[in-house]
Amino acid sequence: ISTQNVKCYNRKNLLFYESEVLGDNSLKASKYDINGILDQRKLYNENIIEFTSYYDNGQILKEGNFKNHKKEGTWKEYYKDGNLKSVTEFKKDRIINIVKY
């Protein structure tokens, strides 16, 4: 994990990546698209990564956790209007259950 906060900009001087140290073993990293709009965010905490990806309108597209680089637990996917699309349960990157709305 980095020991410092980082911000990177593209040629249009728009933010495309930033990271922020939150504590001893945690880091928040955000990636932006070519227009400077938030695309995804990851919160690293030891061997758990909380992942969120976004639509270009700012609504959440997907959210869930990785454990040891594998999908683990509840993952949610949303429609662009913010309504829930599906909930999928994972165990070590394998689908256990899926519910679509």
Coordinates of N, CA and C in Angstrom, one line a residue, residues 1-5 19-29 42-50:
I1 N 0.9 -1.2 0.0 CA 0.0 0.0 0.0 C 0.9 1.2 0.0
S2 N 0.5 2.2 -0.8 CA 1.3 3.4 -0.9 C 1.3 4.2 0.4
T3 N 2.3 4.9 0.7 CA 2.4 5.7 1.9 C 2.0 7.2 1.7
Q4 N 1.6 7.5 0.5 CA 1.2 8.9 0.2 C 0.0 8.9 -0.7
N5 N -0.7 10.1 -0.7 CA -1.8 10.3 -1.5 C -1.3 10.7 -2.9
S19 N -5.5 8.3 -5.3 CA -5.5 7.3 -4.2 C -5.3 8.1 -2.9
E20 N -5.8 7.6 -1.9 CA -5.8 8.2 -0.6 C -5.5 7.2 0.5
V21 N -4.5 7.4 1.3 CA -4.2 6.5 2.4 C -5.1 6.8 3.5
L22 N -5.8 5.8 4.0 CA -6.8 6.0 5.0 C -6.4 5.5 6.4
G23 N -5.4 4.7 6.5 CA -4.9 4.2 7.7 C -3.7 3.3 7.5
D24 N -3.3 2.5 8.5 CA -2.2 1.6 8.4 C -2.2 0.7 7.2
N25 N -3.3 0.0 7.0 CA -3.5 -1.0 6.0 C -4.6 -0.8 5.1
S26 N -5.1 0.5 4.9 CA -6.2 0.7 4.0 C -5.9 1.9 3.1
L27 N -6.5 1.8 1.9 CA -6.2 2.7 0.8 C -7.5 2.8 0.0
K28 N -7.8 4.0 -0.4 CA -9.0 4.2 -1.3 C -8.4 4.7 -2.7
A29 N -8.7 4.0 -3.8 CA -8.3 4.3 -5.1 C -9.5 4.5 -6.0
K42 N -12.2 1.7 -5.4 CA -11.8 0.5 -4.6 C -11.3 0.9 -3.3
L43 N -11.7 0.2 -2.2 CA -11.2 0.4 -0.9 C -10.5 -0.8 -0.5
Y44 N -9.2 -0.7 -0.4 CA -8.3 -1.8 0.0 C -8.1 -1.8 1.5
N45 N -8.4 -3.0 2.1 CA -8.2 -3.2 3.5 C -7.7 -4.6 3.8
E46 N -6.4 -4.7 4.0 CA -5.8 -6.0 4.1 C -6.1 -6.9 2.9
N47 N -6.7 -8.0 3.0 CA -7.0 -8.9 1.9 C -8.4 -8.7 1.3
I48 N -9.1 -7.7 1.8 CA -10.5 -7.4 1.3 C -10.5 -6.1 0.4
I49 N -11.1 -6.2 -0.7 CA -11.3 -5.0 -1.6 C -12.8 -4.7 -1.7
E50 N -13.2 -3.6 -1.3 CA -14.6 -3.1 -1.6 C -14.6 -2.4 -2.9

